[in-house]
Every structure is written in C-alpha cells, then in structure tokens.
Short mmCIF file of C-alpha atoms and ligand atoms in Angstrom, two decimals:
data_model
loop_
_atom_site.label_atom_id
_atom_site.label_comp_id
_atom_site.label_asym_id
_atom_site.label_seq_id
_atom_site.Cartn_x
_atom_site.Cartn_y
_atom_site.Cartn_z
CA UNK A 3 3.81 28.97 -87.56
CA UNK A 4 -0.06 28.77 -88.79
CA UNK A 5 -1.99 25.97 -87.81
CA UNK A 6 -2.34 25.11 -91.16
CA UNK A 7 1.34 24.34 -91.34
CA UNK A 8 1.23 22.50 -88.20
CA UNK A 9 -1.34 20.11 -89.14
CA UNK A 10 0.95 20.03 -92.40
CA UNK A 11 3.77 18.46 -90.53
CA UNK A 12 1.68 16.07 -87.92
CA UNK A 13 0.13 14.26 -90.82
CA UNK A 14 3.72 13.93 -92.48
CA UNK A 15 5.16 13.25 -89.05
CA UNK A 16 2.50 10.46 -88.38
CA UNK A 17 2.33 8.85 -91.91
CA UNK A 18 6.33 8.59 -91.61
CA UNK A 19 6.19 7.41 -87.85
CA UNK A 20 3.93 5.02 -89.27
CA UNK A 21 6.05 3.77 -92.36
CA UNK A 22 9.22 4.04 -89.80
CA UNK A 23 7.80 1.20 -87.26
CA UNK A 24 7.63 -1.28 -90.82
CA UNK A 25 11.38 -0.71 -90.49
CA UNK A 26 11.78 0.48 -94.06
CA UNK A 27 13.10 3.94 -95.45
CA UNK A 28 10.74 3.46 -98.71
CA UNK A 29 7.97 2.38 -96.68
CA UNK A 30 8.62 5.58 -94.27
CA UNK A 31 9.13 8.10 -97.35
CA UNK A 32 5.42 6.51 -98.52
CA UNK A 33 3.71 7.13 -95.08
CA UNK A 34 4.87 10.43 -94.99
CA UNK A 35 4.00 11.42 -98.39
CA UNK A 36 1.07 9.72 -97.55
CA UNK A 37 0.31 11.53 -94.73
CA UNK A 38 1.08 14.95 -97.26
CA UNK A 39 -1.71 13.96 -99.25
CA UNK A 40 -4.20 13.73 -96.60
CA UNK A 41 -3.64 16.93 -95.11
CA UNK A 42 -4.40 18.48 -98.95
CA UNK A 43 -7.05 16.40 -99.03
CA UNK A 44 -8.52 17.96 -95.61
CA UNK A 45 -7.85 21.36 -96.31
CA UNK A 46 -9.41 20.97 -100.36
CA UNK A 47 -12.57 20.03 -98.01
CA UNK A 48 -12.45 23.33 -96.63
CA UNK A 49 -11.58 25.12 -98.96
CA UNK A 50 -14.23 23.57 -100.93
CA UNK A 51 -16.79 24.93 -97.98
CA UNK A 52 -15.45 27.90 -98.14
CA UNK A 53 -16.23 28.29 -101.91
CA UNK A 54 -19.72 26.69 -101.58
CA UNK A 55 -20.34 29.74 -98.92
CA UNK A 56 -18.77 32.29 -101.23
CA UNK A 57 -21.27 31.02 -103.98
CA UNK A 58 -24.16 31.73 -102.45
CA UNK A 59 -23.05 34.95 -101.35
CA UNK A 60 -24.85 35.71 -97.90
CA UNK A 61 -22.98 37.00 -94.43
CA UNK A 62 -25.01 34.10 -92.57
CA UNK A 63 -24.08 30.49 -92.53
CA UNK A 64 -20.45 31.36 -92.82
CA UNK A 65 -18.70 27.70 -92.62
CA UNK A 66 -17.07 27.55 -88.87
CA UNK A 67 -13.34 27.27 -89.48
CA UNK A 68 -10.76 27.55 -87.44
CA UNK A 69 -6.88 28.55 -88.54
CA UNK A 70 -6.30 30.95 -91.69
CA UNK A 71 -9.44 29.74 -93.41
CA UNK A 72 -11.43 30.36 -90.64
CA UNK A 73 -9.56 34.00 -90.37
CA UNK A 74 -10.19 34.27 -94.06
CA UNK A 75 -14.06 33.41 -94.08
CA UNK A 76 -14.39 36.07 -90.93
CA UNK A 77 -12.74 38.71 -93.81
CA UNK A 78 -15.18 37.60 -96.19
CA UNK A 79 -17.79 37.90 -93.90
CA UNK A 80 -17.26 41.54 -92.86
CA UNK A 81 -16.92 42.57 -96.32
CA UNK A 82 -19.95 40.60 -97.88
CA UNK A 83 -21.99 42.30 -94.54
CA UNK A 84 -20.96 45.41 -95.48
CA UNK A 85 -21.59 44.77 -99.05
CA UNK A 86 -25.72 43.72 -97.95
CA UNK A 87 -26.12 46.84 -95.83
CA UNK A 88 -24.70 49.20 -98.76
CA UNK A 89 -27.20 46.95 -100.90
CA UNK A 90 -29.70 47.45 -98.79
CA UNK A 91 -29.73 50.74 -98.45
CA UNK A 92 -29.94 51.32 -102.11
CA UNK A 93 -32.77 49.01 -102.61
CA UNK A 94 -34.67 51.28 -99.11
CA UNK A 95 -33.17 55.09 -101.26
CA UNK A 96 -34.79 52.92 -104.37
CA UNK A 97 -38.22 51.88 -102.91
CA UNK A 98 -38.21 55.86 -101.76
CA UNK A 99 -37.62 56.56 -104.84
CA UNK A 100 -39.88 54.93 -106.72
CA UNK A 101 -42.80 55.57 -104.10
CA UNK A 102 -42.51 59.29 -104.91
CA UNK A 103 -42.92 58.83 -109.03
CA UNK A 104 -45.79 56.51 -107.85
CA UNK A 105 -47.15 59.52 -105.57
CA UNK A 106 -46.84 62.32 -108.35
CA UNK A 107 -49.91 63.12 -109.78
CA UNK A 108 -48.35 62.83 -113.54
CA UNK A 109 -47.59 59.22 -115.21
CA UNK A 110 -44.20 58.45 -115.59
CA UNK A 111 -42.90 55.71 -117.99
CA UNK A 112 -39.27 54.76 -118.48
CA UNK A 113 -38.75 53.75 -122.16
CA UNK A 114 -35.56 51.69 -122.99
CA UNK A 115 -33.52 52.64 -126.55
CA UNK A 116 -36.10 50.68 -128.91
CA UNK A 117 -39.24 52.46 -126.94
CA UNK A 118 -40.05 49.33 -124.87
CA UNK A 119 -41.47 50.13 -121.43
CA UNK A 120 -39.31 49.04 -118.85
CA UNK A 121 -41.52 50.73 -115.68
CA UNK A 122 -44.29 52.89 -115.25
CA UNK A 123 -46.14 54.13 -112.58
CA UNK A 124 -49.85 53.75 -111.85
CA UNK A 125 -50.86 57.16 -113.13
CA UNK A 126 -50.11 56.53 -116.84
CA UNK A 127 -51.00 53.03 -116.79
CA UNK A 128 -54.49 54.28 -115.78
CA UNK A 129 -53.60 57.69 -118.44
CA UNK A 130 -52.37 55.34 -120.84
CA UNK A 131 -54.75 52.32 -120.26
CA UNK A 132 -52.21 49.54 -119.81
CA UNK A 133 -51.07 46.99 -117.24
CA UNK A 134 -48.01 47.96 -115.22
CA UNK A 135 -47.24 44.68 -113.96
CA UNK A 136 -47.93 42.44 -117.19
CA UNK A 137 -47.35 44.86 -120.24
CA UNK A 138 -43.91 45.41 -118.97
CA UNK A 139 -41.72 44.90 -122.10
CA UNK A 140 -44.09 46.40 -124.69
CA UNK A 141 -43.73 49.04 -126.92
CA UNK A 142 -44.98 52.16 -126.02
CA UNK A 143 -46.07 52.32 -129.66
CA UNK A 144 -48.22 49.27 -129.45
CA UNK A 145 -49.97 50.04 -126.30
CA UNK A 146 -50.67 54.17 -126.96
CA UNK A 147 -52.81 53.62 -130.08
CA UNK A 148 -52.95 57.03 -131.48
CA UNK A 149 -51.95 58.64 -134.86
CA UNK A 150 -50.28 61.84 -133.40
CA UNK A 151 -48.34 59.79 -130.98
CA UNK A 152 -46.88 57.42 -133.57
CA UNK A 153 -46.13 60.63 -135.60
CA UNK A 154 -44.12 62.66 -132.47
CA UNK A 155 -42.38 59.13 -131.40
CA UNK A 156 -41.28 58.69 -135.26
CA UNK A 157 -40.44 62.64 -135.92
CA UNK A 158 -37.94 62.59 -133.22
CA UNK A 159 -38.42 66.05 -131.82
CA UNK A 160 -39.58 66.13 -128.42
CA UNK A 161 -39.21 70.10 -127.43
CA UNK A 162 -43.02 69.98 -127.33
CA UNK A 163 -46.01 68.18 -125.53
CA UNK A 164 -48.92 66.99 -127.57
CA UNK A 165 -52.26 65.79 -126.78
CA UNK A 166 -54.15 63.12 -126.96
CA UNK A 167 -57.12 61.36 -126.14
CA UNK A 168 -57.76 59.06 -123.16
CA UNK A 169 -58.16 55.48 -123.34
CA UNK A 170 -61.79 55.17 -121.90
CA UNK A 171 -64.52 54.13 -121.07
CA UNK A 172 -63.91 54.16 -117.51
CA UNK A 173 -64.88 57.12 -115.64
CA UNK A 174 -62.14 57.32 -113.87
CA UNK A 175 -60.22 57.71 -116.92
CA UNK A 176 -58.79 61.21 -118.15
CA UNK A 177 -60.21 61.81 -121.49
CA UNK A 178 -57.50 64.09 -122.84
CA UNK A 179 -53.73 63.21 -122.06
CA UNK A 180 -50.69 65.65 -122.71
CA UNK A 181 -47.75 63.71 -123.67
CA UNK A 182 -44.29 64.73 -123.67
CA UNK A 183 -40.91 62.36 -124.14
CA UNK A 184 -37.57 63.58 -122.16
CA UNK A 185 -34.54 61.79 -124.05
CA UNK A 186 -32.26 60.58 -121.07
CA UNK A 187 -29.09 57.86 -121.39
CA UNK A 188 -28.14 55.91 -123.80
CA UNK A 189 -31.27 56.80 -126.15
CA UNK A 190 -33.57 55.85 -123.18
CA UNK A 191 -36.77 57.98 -122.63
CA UNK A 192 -38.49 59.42 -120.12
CA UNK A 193 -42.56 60.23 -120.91
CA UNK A 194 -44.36 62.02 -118.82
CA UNK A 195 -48.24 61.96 -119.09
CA UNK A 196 -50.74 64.71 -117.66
CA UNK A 197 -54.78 64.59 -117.35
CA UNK A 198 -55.26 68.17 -119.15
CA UNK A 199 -59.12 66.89 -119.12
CA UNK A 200 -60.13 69.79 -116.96
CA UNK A 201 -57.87 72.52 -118.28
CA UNK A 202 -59.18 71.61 -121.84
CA UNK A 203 -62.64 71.62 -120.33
CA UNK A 204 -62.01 75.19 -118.39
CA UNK A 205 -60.47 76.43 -122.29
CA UNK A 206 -63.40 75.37 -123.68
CA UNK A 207 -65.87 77.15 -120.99
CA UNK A 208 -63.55 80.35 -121.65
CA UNK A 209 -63.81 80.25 -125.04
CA UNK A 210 -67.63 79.49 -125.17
CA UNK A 211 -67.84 82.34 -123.01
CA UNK A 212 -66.24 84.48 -124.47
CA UNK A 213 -68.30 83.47 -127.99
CA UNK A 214 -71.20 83.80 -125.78
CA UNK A 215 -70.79 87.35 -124.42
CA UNK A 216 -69.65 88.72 -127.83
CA UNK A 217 -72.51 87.67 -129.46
CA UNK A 218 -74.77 89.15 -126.78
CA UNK A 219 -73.05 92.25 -127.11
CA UNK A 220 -72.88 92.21 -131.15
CA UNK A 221 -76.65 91.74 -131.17
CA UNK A 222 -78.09 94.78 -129.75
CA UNK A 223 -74.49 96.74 -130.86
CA UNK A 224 -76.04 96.11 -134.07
CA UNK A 225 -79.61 96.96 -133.91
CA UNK A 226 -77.88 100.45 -132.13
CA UNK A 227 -75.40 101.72 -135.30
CA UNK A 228 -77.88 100.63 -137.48
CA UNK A 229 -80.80 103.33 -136.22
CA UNK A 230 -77.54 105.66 -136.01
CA UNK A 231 -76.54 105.08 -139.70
CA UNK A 232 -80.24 105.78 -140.35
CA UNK A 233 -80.56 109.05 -138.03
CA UNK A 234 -77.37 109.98 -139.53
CA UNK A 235 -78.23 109.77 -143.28
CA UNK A 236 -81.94 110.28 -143.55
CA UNK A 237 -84.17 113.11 -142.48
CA UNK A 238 -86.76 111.97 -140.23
CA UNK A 239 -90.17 113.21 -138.89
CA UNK A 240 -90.16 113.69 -135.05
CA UNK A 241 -92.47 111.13 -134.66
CA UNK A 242 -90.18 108.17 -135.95
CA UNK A 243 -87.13 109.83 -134.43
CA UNK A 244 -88.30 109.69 -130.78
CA UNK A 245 -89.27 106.26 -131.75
CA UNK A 246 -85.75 105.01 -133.31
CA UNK A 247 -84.59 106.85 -129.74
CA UNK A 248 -86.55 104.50 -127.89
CA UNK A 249 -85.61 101.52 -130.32
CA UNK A 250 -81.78 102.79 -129.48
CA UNK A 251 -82.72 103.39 -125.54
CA UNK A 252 -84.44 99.74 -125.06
CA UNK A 253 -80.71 98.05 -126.83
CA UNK A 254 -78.37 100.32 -124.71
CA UNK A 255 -80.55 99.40 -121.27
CA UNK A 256 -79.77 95.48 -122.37
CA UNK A 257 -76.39 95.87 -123.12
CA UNK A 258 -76.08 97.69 -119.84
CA UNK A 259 -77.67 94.49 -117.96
CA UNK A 260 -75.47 92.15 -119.76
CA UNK A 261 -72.51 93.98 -118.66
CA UNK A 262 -73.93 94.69 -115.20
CA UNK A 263 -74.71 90.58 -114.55
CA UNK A 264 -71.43 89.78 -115.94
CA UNK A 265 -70.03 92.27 -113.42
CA UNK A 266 -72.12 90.59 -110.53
CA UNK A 267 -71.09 86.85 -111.58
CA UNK A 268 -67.13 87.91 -111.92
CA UNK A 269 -67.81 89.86 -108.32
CA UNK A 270 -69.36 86.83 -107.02
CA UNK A 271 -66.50 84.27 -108.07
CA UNK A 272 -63.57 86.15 -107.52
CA UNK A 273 -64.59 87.38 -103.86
CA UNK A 274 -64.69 85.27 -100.53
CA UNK A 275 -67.67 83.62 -99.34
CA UNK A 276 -69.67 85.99 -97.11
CA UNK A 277 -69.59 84.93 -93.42
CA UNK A 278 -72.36 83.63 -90.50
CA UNK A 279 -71.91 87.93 -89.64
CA UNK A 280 -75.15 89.77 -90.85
CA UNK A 281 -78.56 88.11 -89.34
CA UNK A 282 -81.03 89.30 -91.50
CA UNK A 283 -84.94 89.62 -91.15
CA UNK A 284 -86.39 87.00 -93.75
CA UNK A 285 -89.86 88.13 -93.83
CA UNK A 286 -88.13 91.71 -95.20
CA UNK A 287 -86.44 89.83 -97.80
CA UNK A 288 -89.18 88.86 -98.68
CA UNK A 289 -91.72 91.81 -98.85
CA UNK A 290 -88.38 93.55 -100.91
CA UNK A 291 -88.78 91.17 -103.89
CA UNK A 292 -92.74 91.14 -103.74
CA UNK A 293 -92.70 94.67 -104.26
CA UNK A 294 -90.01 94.80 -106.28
CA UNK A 295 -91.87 92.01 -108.44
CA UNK A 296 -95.36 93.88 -108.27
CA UNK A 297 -93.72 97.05 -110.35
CA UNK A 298 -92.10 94.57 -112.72
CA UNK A 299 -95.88 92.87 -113.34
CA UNK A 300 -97.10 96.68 -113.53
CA UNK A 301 -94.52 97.74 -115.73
CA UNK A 302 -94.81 94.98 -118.44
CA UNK A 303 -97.63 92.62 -118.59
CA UNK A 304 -100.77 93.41 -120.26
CA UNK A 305 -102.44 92.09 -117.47
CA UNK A 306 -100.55 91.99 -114.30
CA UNK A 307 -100.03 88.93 -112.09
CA UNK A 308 -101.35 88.35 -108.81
CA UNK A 309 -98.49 88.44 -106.82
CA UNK A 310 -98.81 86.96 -103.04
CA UNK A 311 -96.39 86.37 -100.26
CA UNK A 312 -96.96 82.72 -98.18
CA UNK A 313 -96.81 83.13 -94.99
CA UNK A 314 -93.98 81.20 -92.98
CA UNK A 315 -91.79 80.55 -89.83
CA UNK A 316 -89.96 84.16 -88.94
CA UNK A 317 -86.58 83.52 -89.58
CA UNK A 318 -82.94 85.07 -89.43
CA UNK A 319 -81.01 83.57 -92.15
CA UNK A 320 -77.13 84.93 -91.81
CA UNK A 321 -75.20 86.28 -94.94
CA UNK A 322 -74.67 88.83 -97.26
CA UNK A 323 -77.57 90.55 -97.71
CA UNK A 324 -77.13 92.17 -101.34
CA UNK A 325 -76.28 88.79 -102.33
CA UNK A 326 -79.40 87.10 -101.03
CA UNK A 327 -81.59 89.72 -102.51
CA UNK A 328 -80.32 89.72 -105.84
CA UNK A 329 -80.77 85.92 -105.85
CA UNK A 330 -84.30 86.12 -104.80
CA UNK A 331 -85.32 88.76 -107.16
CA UNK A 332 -83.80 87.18 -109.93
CA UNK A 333 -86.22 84.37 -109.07
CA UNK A 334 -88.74 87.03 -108.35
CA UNK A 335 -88.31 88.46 -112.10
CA UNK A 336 -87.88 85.09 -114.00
CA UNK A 337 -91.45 84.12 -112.74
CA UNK A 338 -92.59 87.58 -113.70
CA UNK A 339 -91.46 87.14 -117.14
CA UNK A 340 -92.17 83.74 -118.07
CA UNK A 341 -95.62 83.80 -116.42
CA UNK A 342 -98.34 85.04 -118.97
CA UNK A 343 -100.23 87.83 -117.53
CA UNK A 344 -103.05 87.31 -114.82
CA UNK A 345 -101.05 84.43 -113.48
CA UNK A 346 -100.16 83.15 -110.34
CA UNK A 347 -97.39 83.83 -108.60
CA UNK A 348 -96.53 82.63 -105.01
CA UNK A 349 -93.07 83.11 -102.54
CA UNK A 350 -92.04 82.50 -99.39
CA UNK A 351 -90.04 81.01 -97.06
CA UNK A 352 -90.16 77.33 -95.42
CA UNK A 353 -87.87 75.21 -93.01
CA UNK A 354 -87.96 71.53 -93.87
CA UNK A 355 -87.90 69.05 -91.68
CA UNK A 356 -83.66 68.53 -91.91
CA UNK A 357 -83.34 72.37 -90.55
CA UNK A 358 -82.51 73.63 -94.25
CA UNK A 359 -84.15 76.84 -95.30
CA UNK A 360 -85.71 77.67 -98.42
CA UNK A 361 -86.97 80.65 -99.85
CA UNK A 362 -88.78 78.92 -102.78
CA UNK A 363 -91.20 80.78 -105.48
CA UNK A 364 -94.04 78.99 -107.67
CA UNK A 365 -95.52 80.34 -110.76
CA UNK A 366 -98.13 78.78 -112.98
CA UNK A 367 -96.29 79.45 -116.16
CA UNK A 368 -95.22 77.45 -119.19
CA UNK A 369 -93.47 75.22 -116.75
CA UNK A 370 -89.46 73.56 -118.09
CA UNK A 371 -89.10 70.22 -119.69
CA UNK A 372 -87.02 67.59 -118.21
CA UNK A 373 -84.50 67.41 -120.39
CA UNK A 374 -83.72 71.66 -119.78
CA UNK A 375 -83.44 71.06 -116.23
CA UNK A 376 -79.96 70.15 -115.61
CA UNK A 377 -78.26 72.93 -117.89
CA UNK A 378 -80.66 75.93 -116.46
CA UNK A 379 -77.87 77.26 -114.50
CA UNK A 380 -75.54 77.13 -116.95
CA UNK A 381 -74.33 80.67 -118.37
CA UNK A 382 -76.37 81.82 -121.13
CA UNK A 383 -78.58 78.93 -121.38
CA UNK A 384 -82.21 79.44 -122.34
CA UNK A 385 -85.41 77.66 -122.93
CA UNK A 386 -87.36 80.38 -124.36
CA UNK A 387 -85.10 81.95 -125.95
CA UNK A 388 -87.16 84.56 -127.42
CA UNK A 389 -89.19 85.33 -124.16
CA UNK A 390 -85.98 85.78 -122.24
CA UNK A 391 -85.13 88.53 -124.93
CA UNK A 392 -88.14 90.16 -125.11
CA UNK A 393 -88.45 90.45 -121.59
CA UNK A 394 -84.57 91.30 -120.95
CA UNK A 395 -83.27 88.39 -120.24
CA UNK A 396 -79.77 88.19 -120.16
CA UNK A 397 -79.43 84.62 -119.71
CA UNK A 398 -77.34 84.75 -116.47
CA UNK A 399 -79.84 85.03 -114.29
CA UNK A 400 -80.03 81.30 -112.81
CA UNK A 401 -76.34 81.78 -112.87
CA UNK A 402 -75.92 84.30 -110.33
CA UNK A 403 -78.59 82.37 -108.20
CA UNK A 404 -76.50 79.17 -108.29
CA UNK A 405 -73.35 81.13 -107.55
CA UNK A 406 -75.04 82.74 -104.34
CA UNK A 407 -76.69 79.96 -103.47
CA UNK A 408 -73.65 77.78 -103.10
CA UNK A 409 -71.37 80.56 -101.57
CA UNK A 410 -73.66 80.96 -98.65
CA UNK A 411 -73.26 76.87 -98.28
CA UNK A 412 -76.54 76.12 -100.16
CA UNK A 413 -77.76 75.32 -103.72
CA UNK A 414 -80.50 75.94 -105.93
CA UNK A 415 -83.17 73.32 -106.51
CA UNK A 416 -86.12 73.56 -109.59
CA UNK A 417 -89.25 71.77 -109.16
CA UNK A 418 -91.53 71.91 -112.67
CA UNK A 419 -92.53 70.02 -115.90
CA UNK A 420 -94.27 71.28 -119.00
CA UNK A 421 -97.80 72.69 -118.26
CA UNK A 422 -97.45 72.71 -114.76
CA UNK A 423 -95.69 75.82 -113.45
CA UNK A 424 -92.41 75.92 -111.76
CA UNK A 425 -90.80 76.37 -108.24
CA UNK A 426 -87.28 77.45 -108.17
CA UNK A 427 -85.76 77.60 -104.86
CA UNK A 428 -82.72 78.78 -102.92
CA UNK A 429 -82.27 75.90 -99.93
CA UNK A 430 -79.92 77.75 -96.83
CA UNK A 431 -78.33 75.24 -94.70
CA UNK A 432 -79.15 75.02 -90.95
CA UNK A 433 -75.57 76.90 -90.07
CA UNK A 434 -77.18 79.84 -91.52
CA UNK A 435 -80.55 79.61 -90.36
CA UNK A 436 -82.34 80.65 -87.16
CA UNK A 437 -85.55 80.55 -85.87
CA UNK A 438 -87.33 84.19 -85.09
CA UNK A 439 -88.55 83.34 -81.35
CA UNK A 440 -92.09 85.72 -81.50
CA UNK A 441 -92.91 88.89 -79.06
P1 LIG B 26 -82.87 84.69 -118.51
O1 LIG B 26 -82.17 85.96 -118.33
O2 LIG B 26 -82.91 84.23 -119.92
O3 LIG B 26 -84.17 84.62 -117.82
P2 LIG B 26 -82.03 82.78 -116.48
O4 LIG B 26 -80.69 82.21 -116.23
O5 LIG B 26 -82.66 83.56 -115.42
O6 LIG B 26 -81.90 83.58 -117.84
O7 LIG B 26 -82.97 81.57 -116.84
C1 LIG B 26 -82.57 80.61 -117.79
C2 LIG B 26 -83.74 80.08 -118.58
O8 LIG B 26 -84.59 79.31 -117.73
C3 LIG B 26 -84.62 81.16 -119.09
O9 LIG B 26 -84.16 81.63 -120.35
C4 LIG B 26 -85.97 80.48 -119.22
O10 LIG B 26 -86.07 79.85 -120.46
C5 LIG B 26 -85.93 79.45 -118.12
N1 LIG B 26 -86.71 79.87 -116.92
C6 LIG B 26 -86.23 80.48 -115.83
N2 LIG B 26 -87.20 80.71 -114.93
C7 LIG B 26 -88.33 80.21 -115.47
C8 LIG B 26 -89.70 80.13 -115.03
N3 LIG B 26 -90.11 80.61 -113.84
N4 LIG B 26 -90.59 79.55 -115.86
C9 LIG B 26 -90.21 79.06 -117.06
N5 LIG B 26 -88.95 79.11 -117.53
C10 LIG B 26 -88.02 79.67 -116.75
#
C-alpha cells in the first residue's frame, strides 16, 4: 500500500476514533469523513508545491516530498535536468555558431518574410552602417538607403550580386559594398555583404593601366605608319628619307623602352624578393651609374652637366645587384634629363644615424612642387610631361625604383620644391647594410 493511502486511512481512522469516543454513529461517520477531508486537504498542499515547482521550470529547488509525490517530483526532476543540459547544449552549438558568422570576414544579416532584420553580424552593420543591437527590427529597406538596392529587393530576382556604395564617412568604412540576398524558409532571407573596395580599386588600376600603356604605345605607333604611309606613297630625296628613318628609328627605340620597363616592373612584382646573399661593393655601384650618367650628359645636353660622385663610408649593401643598379641609374638618368645643361649633379652614398643606408642623388634642376610629390611613383605619372618625352621618358621610371626599393626592405624618399633642385633617394635598411672595415 502507498503511503499516500496509509495516511488516507489514519486520518479516517482518527477522525472516526474521535467521533466514536462521543458515543454516536453520526458523530463517528462525521469524524471520519472529517478526517477524509483533511488528508485531501494535505495532499492539495502538495500537490499545489509540486505545481508551483513545475511552473517555474528549473531541476533545483525541487519541493522535498516524501511518498508518490516525492517519487513523482524525483521523475520530474530527471527529466527537466535532462531537458536543461539538451538546452544547454544548443544554446553552447548556438553561441558557436553565431561566433563563426561574427568571425567571417563578410556581413551576414538574417531578414524575416517582410525584410525586417532579425540579426546581423558586426561586419555589415559596419558595411551597412547600422546598429546591431538597437536597429534590430528594421527594415533592411529603411536602413540601406540606396536606389539599386530598393530596385533588386523589389524585382525579386536574387541570382545576382549588385553593388553599392558604402555608408561613410568613417575610414574604416568600405566604400563599395557587393550585396547579394539568399531566399531561405518561409520567405526569410539571407544577405550577405562584401567590401569589394579594393577589388574595385585593383579593376580600376588595371584598367587605367591598361588605358595608360595603349596610349603610350598608340602614340609613337602613330608617328611610325604615318612616315611609312609617306615613304610608301611619295618619292623622296635621300636627304629627307634618312631623316623620316631617323624620325621612324627615335619612335621604335621608345616603344622598345616602354615595353622593356613594363617588362622590368611585371619581372619585379611577380618574382620573390631577392635575399641578404650577394654583398656588393657600393662605391662600384656607384662609379657604374656616374659613368653611365656622364655618356647620357654627353649624348644629349647641349652643354653637359658636371657630374660628381660624394665621397662616403665604404659599404657592402646585400641584394640583387641588377636590381639595385637599375634603380640607381634610373635616378642617375631622371637627374640627367630634367637638369638643364651645365648643371649640377651630385650622388653618393650615406649611413644615417638609425643604421639605414641611402644612396641619394641631388640635382639643381627645376625642382617638383608639393602637391606632385606623393603621386611621383605612381605608373605613368609625370610632371613635365613634355620633358619626360623628349628626353625618353617612359613614365615608369620612379616606378621601378619604388618597386626595388621596397623589395630589398627599403623605400624611396624625394627631397625638393620648385626652384630648388631635388634629391631622390633609395634608403636600405640596416639588415642589408654593412660597413667596409678599410685595408
Ligand atoms: P619619366 O620616365 O617620365 O622620367 P619617372 O617615373 O622616372 O618617369 O619620373 C616621374 C616624373 O617625375 C617625371 O616625369 C618628372 O616629371 C619627375 N621627375 C623625376 N625626377 C626628377 C628630377 N630629378 N627633377 C625634376 N623632376 C623629376
């Protein structure tokens, strides 16, 4: 028999015990009914507990009961633990979960069926410019402000990405945003948001480039079948033939520069940086591109320039020696040619006092404006546009420097203002550096 029944029939027994000692059959029916009716009330107090407990729903503070409530709170117990830990691990598989979206380097935003944002991670709120915390329950439409996204979210057809532009200002914003919407559910969306800044930026370069070396190219191609189409249809005397031939010569020997500096810079990016291996002589670096630089001056100014090493420490600077001459002579050259004639021009080789190296060169040219200074190194940019022409220029020149410069560790630095002459230099780091001990 349960306890439950037990303490049933005491209370009876006791209420009719009771009624039995006033000597009365009514009196003894009455105590143990009585007696019924306290026992319910007792165990509606526990059950009562027990229901209380249920309510709040947690495996602690179980009510302590003995008999079959207490067995049946134990049950309930086991089953609502094993309920929390299943709960719990969904909420750890969850926090996993949404740790990785918040890790992934695009934005994702979960849309419910009316295009409200139910979650998003930090990437497209910073993409996307909104709050993830308090602009929870928007719509999407209302916080991405732009025309071609309220087109693609109304037109329905989401096989393709589109673009659009960042929110701004901040600099840590992405200025152009690909956006593309995965239907999932029950007409809930998925959008996924990528910072296509650079790549636009890198299509841009390439196509700038590309508009850039076909326009070199067209330019001289030009001058070239036009002295042919000349040659071709029109007798000439010898005189102006040989000198259409050396019209013709002078546009195929800068098309042939242009094509062998665009060969050098796509050498120089697509190949590894040259290692600490070769320890080369500085001060014969150095006598190379005076000499070199002296035949330039002879070859093409009127009056040639006075060309003079400095003298500095003896050094060993370690990389690839090509490289490092091609980089110096380019200086070499550029001072050449934007120099007038009879003027100054000065190179060498220093250590400053932070153990860099730089082989620097001065020049009392025409000297660059400010403004020019940042973009020199940029591919096909020019000041004198017409000097670097006349002279040869291809307009790639600083280019390559920059590109050698930084693959041996080290960078380029300009030093001039209008009127004043300039000093370009090539600054080595101290890793690739050494001191020539003497004797
Ligand atoms: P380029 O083939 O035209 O010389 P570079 O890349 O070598 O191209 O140089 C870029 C531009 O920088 C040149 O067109 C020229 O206007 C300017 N520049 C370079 N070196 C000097 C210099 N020593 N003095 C004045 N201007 C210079």
């Amino acid at each position: 028999m349960t306890r439950r029944a037990i303490e049933l029939l005491l209370l009876v027994a006791l209420g009719a015990v009771w009624g039995w000692t006033k000597e009365s059959p009514a009196i003894t029916f009455a105590g143990g009914l009585v007696g019924a009716l306290a026992w319910s009330f007792l165990d509606g107090m526990r059950a009562r507990r027990v229901l209380r407990w249920l309510n709040k729903g947690e495996a602690t503070r179980a009510p302590n009961l003995g008999g079959t409530w207490g067995e049946l709170v134990e049950r309930c117990r086991k089953v609502i633990k094993k309920l929390e830990k299943k709960a719990q691990g969904s909420d750890a598989r969850l926090e996993d979960f949404l740790a990785a979206i918040q890790a992934s380097p695009n934005g994702v935003v979960l849309l419910d069926a009316s295009g409200r944002i139910e979650w998003s991670n930090l990437t497209a709120a910073n993409h996307l410019g909104f709050d993830p915390q308090g602009d929870l329950g928007q719509y999407v439409r209302n916080m991405v402000r732009s025309p071609a996204f309220t087109a693609y979210m109304a037109g329905g057809d989401f096989n393709h990405e589109i673009q659009i532009d960042g929110p701004g200002p901040r600099p840590s914003q992405p200025t152009k945003i690909s956006l593309q919407i995965h239907p999932y559910g029950k007409k809930r969306k998925l959008m996924i948001s990528r910072d296509v800044t650079a790549v636009q930026l890198a299509e841009t370069m390439r196509r700038d480039f590309v508009a850039n070396v076909s326009h070199e190219i067209r330019t001289p191609l030009t001058v070239l079948s036009g002295f042919v189409e000349t040659m071709q249809s029109i007798p000439l005397e010898d005189a102006d033939r040989s000198r259409y031939l050396d019209l013709m010569s002078q546009q195929a020997h800068r098309m042939q520069t242009l094509v062998s500096d665009l060969l050098t810079l796509s050498r120089l990016e697509g190949s590894p940086s040259p290692g600490a291996g070769e320890w080369i002589d500085s001060d014969e670096l150095l006598q190379h591109v005076i000499s070199e630089a002296r035949g330039l001056t002879q070859a093409i100014a009127a009056v040639p320039h006075e060309i003079e090493p400095l003298e500095g420490p003896g050094l060993w600077v370690s990389g690839a020696r090509t490289e490092l001459l091609s980089a110096m002579s380019n200086l070499m050259s550029n001072a050449v040619r934007y120099t007038p004639g009879g003027g100054e021009i000065r190179a060498g080789w220093r250590v400053r006092t932070d153990g860099w190296a730089e082989f620097f060169v001065s020049d009392t040219g025409p000297g660059i404006a400010a403004e020019h200074l940042p973009r020199l190194t940029e591919r096909f940019y020019r000041v004198d546009r017409s000097r670097s022409r006349e002279t040869g220029g291809t307009g790639l020149g600083l280019a390559i420097v920059k590109h050698v410069a930084q693959r041996h560790g080290g960078r380029i630095d300009v030093q001039s203002a209008l009127g004043e002459g300039s000093t370009f230099s090539i600054a080595l780091p101290p890793s690739r550096v050494r001191e020539r001990v003497s004797g």
